[in-house]
C-alpha positions as a LaTeX table, in Angstrom:
\begin{tabular}{lrrr}
\hline
Residue & $x$ (\AA) & $y$ (\AA) & $z$ (\AA) \\
\hline
Met1 & 42.93 & 10.52 & $-54.25$ \\
Thr2 & 40.02 & 9.10 & $-56.52$ \\
Arg3 & 37.32 & 7.15 & $-54.62$ \\
Ala4 & 36.14 & 4.03 & $-56.42$ \\
Ala5 & 32.45 & 4.15 & $-57.24$ \\
Leu6 & 30.15 & 1.70 & $-55.54$ \\
Pro7 & 28.63 & $-1.05$ & $-58.05$ \\
Gly8 & 25.29 & 0.14 & $-59.41$ \\
Ser9 & 25.98 & 3.87 & $-58.14$ \\
Gln10 & 26.11 & 5.20 & $-61.74$ \\
Phe11 & 22.94 & 3.27 & $-62.73$ \\
Leu12 & 21.09 & 5.14 & $-59.93$ \\
Asn13 & 22.76 & 8.54 & $-60.50$ \\
Gly14 & 21.79 & 8.29 & $-64.05$ \\
Asn15 & 18.04 & 7.12 & $-63.78$ \\
Leu16 & 17.18 & 8.66 & $-60.41$ \\
Trp17 & 15.64 & 11.82 & $-62.38$ \\
Lys18 & 13.47 & 9.31 & $-64.23$ \\
Ile19 & 12.38 & 7.33 & $-61.22$ \\
Leu20 & 11.53 & 10.29 & $-59.08$ \\
Pro21 & 8.67 & 11.85 & $-61.10$ \\
Leu22 & 7.24 & 8.35 & $-61.47$ \\
Ala23 & 7.27 & 7.95 & $-57.53$ \\
Leu24 & 5.81 & 11.55 & $-57.34$ \\
Leu25 & 3.06 & 10.46 & $-59.66$ \\
Leu26 & 2.10 & 7.62 & $-57.74$ \\
Cys27 & 1.86 & 9.33 & $-54.53$ \\
Ala28 & $-0.15$ & 12.08 & $-56.00$ \\
Thr29 & $-2.55$ & 9.24 & $-57.32$ \\
Phe30 & $-3.18$ & 7.66 & $-53.95$ \\
Val31 & $-2.99$ & 10.85 & $-51.76$ \\
Leu32 & $-5.01$ & 13.59 & $-53.82$ \\
Pro33 & $-8.19$ & 11.57 & $-54.13$ \\
Ala34 & $-8.09$ & 10.96 & $-50.38$ \\
Leu35 & $-7.41$ & 14.55 & $-49.75$ \\
Ala36 & $-10.40$ & 15.57 & $-52.01$ \\
Gln37 & $-12.89$ & 12.92 & $-50.24$ \\
Glu38 & $-11.99$ & 14.39 & $-47.11$ \\
Arg39 & $-12.49$ & 17.82 & $-48.28$ \\
Asp40 & $-15.86$ & 17.04 & $-49.90$ \\
Lys41 & $-16.73$ & 15.38 & $-46.70$ \\
Leu42 & $-16.17$ & 18.52 & $-44.81$ \\
Trp43 & $-17.71$ & 20.73 & $-47.40$ \\
Arg44 & $-20.75$ & 18.78 & $-48.11$ \\
Thr45 & $-22.46$ & 18.42 & $-44.61$ \\
Leu46 & $-25.52$ & 19.37 & $-42.90$ \\
Ser47 & $-25.55$ & 20.60 & $-39.31$ \\
Val48 & $-28.85$ & 20.11 & $-37.29$ \\
Thr49 & $-29.53$ & 20.45 & $-33.51$ \\
Gly50 & $-32.19$ & 18.66 & $-31.82$ \\
Arg51 & $-33.56$ & 19.31 & $-28.58$ \\
Gly52 & $-35.18$ & 17.00 & $-25.62$ \\
Val53 & $-37.04$ & 17.73 & $-22.68$ \\
Glu54 & $-38.15$ & 15.36 & $-20.03$ \\
Thr55 & $-40.12$ & 16.05 & $-16.88$ \\
Thr56 & $-39.35$ & 14.30 & $-13.59$ \\
Pro57 & $-41.15$ & 14.88 & $-10.12$ \\
Ala58 & $-39.28$ & 17.20 & $-7.80$ \\
Thr59 & $-39.25$ & 14.83 & $-4.66$ \\
Leu60 & $-36.61$ & 16.79 & $-2.78$ \\
Ala61 & $-36.96$ & 20.23 & $-1.09$ \\
Gln62 & $-33.55$ & 22.03 & $-0.77$ \\
Val63 & $-33.93$ & 24.29 & 2.40 \\
Ser64 & $-32.08$ & 26.95 & 3.76 \\
Leu65 & $-32.70$ & 28.44 & 7.24 \\
Gly66 & $-30.96$ & 30.13 & 10.14 \\
Val67 & $-30.72$ & 31.87 & 13.47 \\
Glu68 & $-30.69$ & 35.62 & 13.92 \\
Ile69 & $-29.84$ & 37.11 & 17.09 \\
Gln70 & $-29.49$ & 40.97 & 18.17 \\
Gly71 & $-28.00$ & 42.17 & 21.23 \\
Lys72 & $-25.93$ & 44.75 & 23.04 \\
Thr73 & $-22.53$ & 43.12 & 22.86 \\
Ala74 & $-20.60$ & 40.93 & 20.28 \\
Gln75 & $-19.98$ & 38.32 & 22.77 \\
Glu76 & $-23.69$ & 38.07 & 23.72 \\
Val77 & $-25.17$ & 37.92 & 20.32 \\
Gln78 & $-22.58$ & 35.18 & 19.24 \\
Gln79 & $-22.94$ & 32.97 & 22.14 \\
Glu80 & $-26.79$ & 32.88 & 21.95 \\
Ala81 & $-26.77$ & 32.52 & 18.29 \\
Ala82 & $-24.45$ & 29.35 & 18.60 \\
Arg83 & $-26.62$ & 28.17 & 21.36 \\
Arg84 & $-29.74$ & 28.24 & 19.04 \\
Ser85 & $-27.80$ & 26.93 & 15.98 \\
Ser86 & $-26.69$ & 24.11 & 17.94 \\
Ala87 & $-30.26$ & 23.24 & 18.99 \\
Val88 & $-31.43$ & 23.49 & 15.46 \\
Val89 & $-28.67$ & 21.47 & 14.03 \\
Ala90 & $-29.22$ & 18.77 & 16.84 \\
Phe91 & $-32.98$ & 18.82 & 15.70 \\
Leu92 & $-32.15$ & 18.37 & 11.95 \\
Lys93 & $-29.84$ & 15.46 & 12.52 \\
Ser94 & $-32.57$ & 13.82 & 14.33 \\
Gln95 & $-34.82$ & 14.13 & 11.29 \\
Asn96 & $-32.07$ & 12.41 & 9.23 \\
Val97 & $-32.04$ & 15.23 & 6.60 \\
Glu98 & $-29.70$ & 14.65 & 3.93 \\
Lys99 & $-26.57$ & 16.78 & 2.93 \\
Leu100 & $-26.96$ & 19.20 & 6.19 \\
Gln101 & $-24.12$ & 21.89 & 6.11 \\
Thr102 & $-23.36$ & 25.02 & 7.56 \\
Thr103 & $-23.45$ & 27.97 & 4.68 \\
Gly104 & $-22.76$ & 30.92 & 6.36 \\
Ile105 & $-21.68$ & 32.54 & 9.89 \\
Gln106 & $-21.90$ & 36.41 & 10.26 \\
Leu107 & $-21.33$ & 39.07 & 12.94 \\
Asn108 & $-22.06$ & 42.55 & 12.18 \\
Pro109 & $-22.52$ & 45.77 & 14.13 \\
Val110 & $-25.93$ & 47.50 & 14.17 \\
Tyr111 & $-25.73$ & 51.42 & 13.69 \\
Ser112 & $-27.94$ & 53.90 & 14.41 \\
Tyr113 & $-27.73$ & 57.49 & 12.95 \\
Thr114 & $-28.55$ & 60.72 & 14.77 \\
Asn115 & $-27.87$ & 64.08 & 13.30 \\
Asn116 & $-25.93$ & 62.56 & 10.61 \\
Val117 & $-23.57$ & 60.67 & 13.33 \\
Gln118 & $-23.28$ & 57.19 & 13.34 \\
Arg119 & $-22.83$ & 55.07 & 16.19 \\
Ile120 & $-22.94$ & 51.35 & 17.18 \\
Thr121 & $-26.21$ & 50.22 & 19.19 \\
Gly122 & $-25.46$ & 46.69 & 19.11 \\
Tyr123 & $-24.78$ & 43.56 & 17.19 \\
Ala124 & $-26.29$ & 41.07 & 15.14 \\
Ala125 & $-25.18$ & 37.50 & 14.76 \\
Thr126 & $-26.54$ & 34.93 & 11.98 \\
Asn127 & $-26.09$ & 31.25 & 11.36 \\
Thr128 & $-27.51$ & 29.48 & 8.26 \\
Val129 & $-27.56$ & 25.84 & 7.35 \\
Ser130 & $-28.83$ & 24.10 & 4.35 \\
Phe131 & $-30.07$ & 20.50 & 4.01 \\
Arg132 & $-32.48$ & 18.20 & 1.69 \\
Ile133 & $-35.71$ & 16.71 & 3.04 \\
Pro134 & $-38.49$ & 14.67 & 1.12 \\
Thr135 & $-41.02$ & 17.29 & $-0.27$ \\
Glu136 & $-43.93$ & 15.66 & 1.61 \\
Lys137 & $-42.15$ & 16.33 & 4.95 \\
Ala138 & $-40.65$ & 19.86 & 4.43 \\
Gly139 & $-43.80$ & 21.48 & 5.91 \\
Thr140 & $-43.78$ & 19.67 & 9.17 \\
Leu141 & $-40.12$ & 19.92 & 9.34 \\
Leu142 & $-39.88$ & 23.67 & 8.96 \\
Asp143 & $-42.62$ & 24.30 & 11.56 \\
Asp144 & $-40.73$ & 22.02 & 14.06 \\
Ala145 & $-37.53$ & 23.84 & 13.01 \\
Val146 & $-38.59$ & 27.21 & 13.99 \\
Lys147 & $-39.75$ & 25.78 & 17.50 \\
Ala148 & $-36.12$ & 24.26 & 17.96 \\
Gly149 & $-34.83$ & 27.82 & 17.39 \\
Ala150 & $-34.80$ & 28.88 & 13.99 \\
Thr151 & $-35.88$ & 32.72 & 13.23 \\
Gln152 & $-35.39$ & 32.37 & 9.19 \\
Ile153 & $-36.37$ & 30.38 & 6.38 \\
Asn154 & $-34.18$ & 31.88 & 3.80 \\
Gly155 & $-34.96$ & 29.94 & 0.71 \\
Ile156 & $-36.41$ & 26.60 & $-0.41$ \\
Ser157 & $-36.17$ & 24.93 & $-3.86$ \\
Phe158 & $-37.29$ & 21.79 & $-5.26$ \\
Val159 & $-35.22$ & 18.85 & $-7.14$ \\
Ala160 & $-35.41$ & 15.49 & $-8.08$ \\
Asn161 & $-33.33$ & 12.75 & $-6.75$ \\
Asp162 & $-30.03$ & 11.81 & $-8.28$ \\
Gln163 & $-31.13$ & 8.65 & $-9.78$ \\
Ala164 & $-34.26$ & 10.37 & $-11.50$ \\
Ile165 & $-32.33$ & 13.06 & $-12.81$ \\
Ala166 & $-29.86$ & 10.55 & $-14.40$ \\
Ala167 & $-32.49$ & 8.58 & $-16.18$ \\
Ala168 & $-34.35$ & 11.90 & $-17.47$ \\
Gln169 & $-30.91$ & 13.19 & $-18.74$ \\
Lys170 & $-30.46$ & 9.79 & $-20.63$ \\
Gln171 & $-34.23$ & 9.93 & $-22.06$ \\
Ala172 & $-33.63$ & 13.56 & $-23.04$ \\
Leu173 & $-30.68$ & 12.92 & $-25.13$ \\
Lys174 & $-32.43$ & 10.06 & $-26.91$ \\
Glu175 & $-35.18$ & 12.50 & $-27.59$ \\
Ala176 & $-32.65$ & 15.19 & $-28.75$ \\
Thr177 & $-30.86$ & 12.76 & $-30.98$ \\
Gln178 & $-34.01$ & 11.61 & $-32.58$ \\
Asp179 & $-35.09$ & 15.39 & $-32.97$ \\
Ala180 & $-31.95$ & 16.05 & $-34.86$ \\
Gln181 & $-32.20$ & 13.11 & $-37.10$ \\
Gln182 & $-35.73$ & 13.80 & $-38.01$ \\
Gln183 & $-34.84$ & 17.60 & $-38.75$ \\
Ala184 & $-31.92$ & 16.19 & $-41.08$ \\
Asp185 & $-34.11$ & 13.57 & $-42.89$ \\
Ala186 & $-36.80$ & 16.22 & $-43.55$ \\
Val187 & $-34.18$ & 18.44 & $-45.30$ \\
Phe188 & $-32.35$ & 16.04 & $-47.19$ \\
Ser189 & $-35.88$ & 14.77 & $-48.80$ \\
Ala190 & $-36.79$ & 18.42 & $-49.58$ \\
Leu191 & $-33.60$ & 18.93 & $-51.50$ \\
Gly192 & $-33.48$ & 15.63 & $-52.99$ \\
Phe193 & $-30.00$ & 14.76 & $-51.37$ \\
Lys194 & $-28.92$ & 11.50 & $-49.95$ \\
Pro195 & $-27.33$ & 11.40 & $-46.47$ \\
Lys196 & $-24.30$ & 9.40 & $-46.18$ \\
Glu197 & $-22.67$ & 9.35 & $-42.69$ \\
Val198 & $-22.66$ & 11.19 & $-39.52$ \\
Val199 & $-19.21$ & 12.82 & $-39.13$ \\
Ser200 & $-19.57$ & 14.40 & $-35.84$ \\
Val201 & $-21.70$ & 14.58 & $-32.79$ \\
Gln202 & $-21.87$ & 17.34 & $-30.21$ \\
Val203 & $-23.79$ & 16.65 & $-26.94$ \\
Asn204 & $-24.62$ & 19.28 & $-24.77$ \\
Asn205 & $-27.11$ & 18.52 & $-21.88$ \\
Ala206 & $-27.72$ & 20.65 & $-18.78$ \\
Ser207 & $-30.26$ & 20.55 & $-15.73$ \\
Pro208 & $-30.30$ & 23.86 & $-14.02$ \\
Pro209 & $-32.08$ & 23.90 & $-10.68$ \\
Pro210 & $-35.20$ & 25.46 & $-10.60$ \\
Pro211 & $-35.28$ & 29.21 & $-9.15$ \\
Pro212 & $-35.74$ & 29.07 & $-5.44$ \\
Met213 & $-38.66$ & 30.65 & $-3.60$ \\
Phe214 & $-37.50$ & 32.94 & $-0.91$ \\
Leu215 & $-39.41$ & 33.02 & 2.14 \\
Arg216 & $-38.71$ & 34.73 & 5.62 \\
Ala217 & $-40.49$ & 34.17 & 8.52 \\
Glu218 & $-40.57$ & 34.62 & 12.20 \\
Ala219 & $-41.45$ & 32.00 & 14.86 \\
Ala220 & $-44.48$ & 33.74 & 16.21 \\
Lys221 & $-45.92$ & 34.05 & 12.68 \\
Val222 & $-45.58$ & 30.17 & 11.86 \\
Ala223 & $-45.84$ & 28.34 & 15.09 \\
Asp224 & $-49.61$ & 27.89 & 15.18 \\
Ala225 & $-50.02$ & 26.93 & 11.62 \\
Ser226 & $-48.60$ & 24.00 & 9.40 \\
Thr227 & $-46.50$ & 25.42 & 6.36 \\
Pro228 & $-47.73$ & 23.97 & 3.27 \\
Val229 & $-45.15$ & 23.06 & 0.66 \\
Val230 & $-45.76$ & 21.92 & $-2.93$ \\
Gly231 & $-42.73$ & 20.68 & $-5.00$ \\
Gly232 & $-44.11$ & 20.30 & $-8.49$ \\
Glu233 & $-41.87$ & 18.86 & $-11.28$ \\
Gln234 & $-38.29$ & 19.57 & $-12.66$ \\
Gln235 & $-37.23$ & 19.89 & $-16.33$ \\
Val236 & $-34.21$ & 18.13 & $-17.66$ \\
Glu237 & $-33.13$ & 19.27 & $-21.24$ \\
Ala238 & $-30.58$ & 18.09 & $-23.57$ \\
Ser239 & $-29.41$ & 19.33 & $-26.96$ \\
Val240 & $-27.62$ & 17.24 & $-29.72$ \\
Thr241 & $-26.07$ & 18.56 & $-32.79$ \\
Leu242 & $-25.19$ & 16.22 & $-35.66$ \\
Gln243 & $-23.19$ & 16.83 & $-38.76$ \\
Ile244 & $-23.98$ & 14.75 & $-41.49$ \\
Ser245 & $-22.25$ & 14.46 & $-44.86$ \\
Tyr246 & $-24.31$ & 14.05 & $-48.33$ \\
\hline
\end{tabular}
């Protein structure tokens, strides 16, 4: 059976080989320059990293303190630690401290060694909490916390409040961006190149907490003196990397 050809099909079959190269040529005419431009944009670029540092007052003290009790039996020391810890927590709540939370509860045996023989002589219980307080109130509060039952001041570090850190981060980012742009301008000027556009931006900002100052104190040692606390300042750093085509 012979199938009838559709009108115009012979024309298409005969001229397809003529049309196809023209279509490919037109496609290459528009696509290849665009690819070349993208390639040049990626190859002819300068990467610079700027840094910004902003300093803000550390107005908050991050404090860790606790109660440590030793005794003959586990039940005895745990109950006494719980009683004293409850008194300390009640005192801290009355002072309206911020972000108060329990950070550790431990009960461990205490060993003695005689003639290389180990035996349990008692138990030690430790309860610790952390909180934030305005720096100017920290010294007096630490003294009063010891009077309330705390036996350990485990650590204290100083930070700025959240609003101040956010504002400092924004300013540090601006400084980092300006620093990167100034570096790029200097390089382009020295080489005689003209910058075209920023093709990528990478932002990396961080605000690590300052290292804590570790303190340990017994009640008898601090009860008669006010503990001095100086907060200082906190640095907020930011870096910005610009990739600029030329």
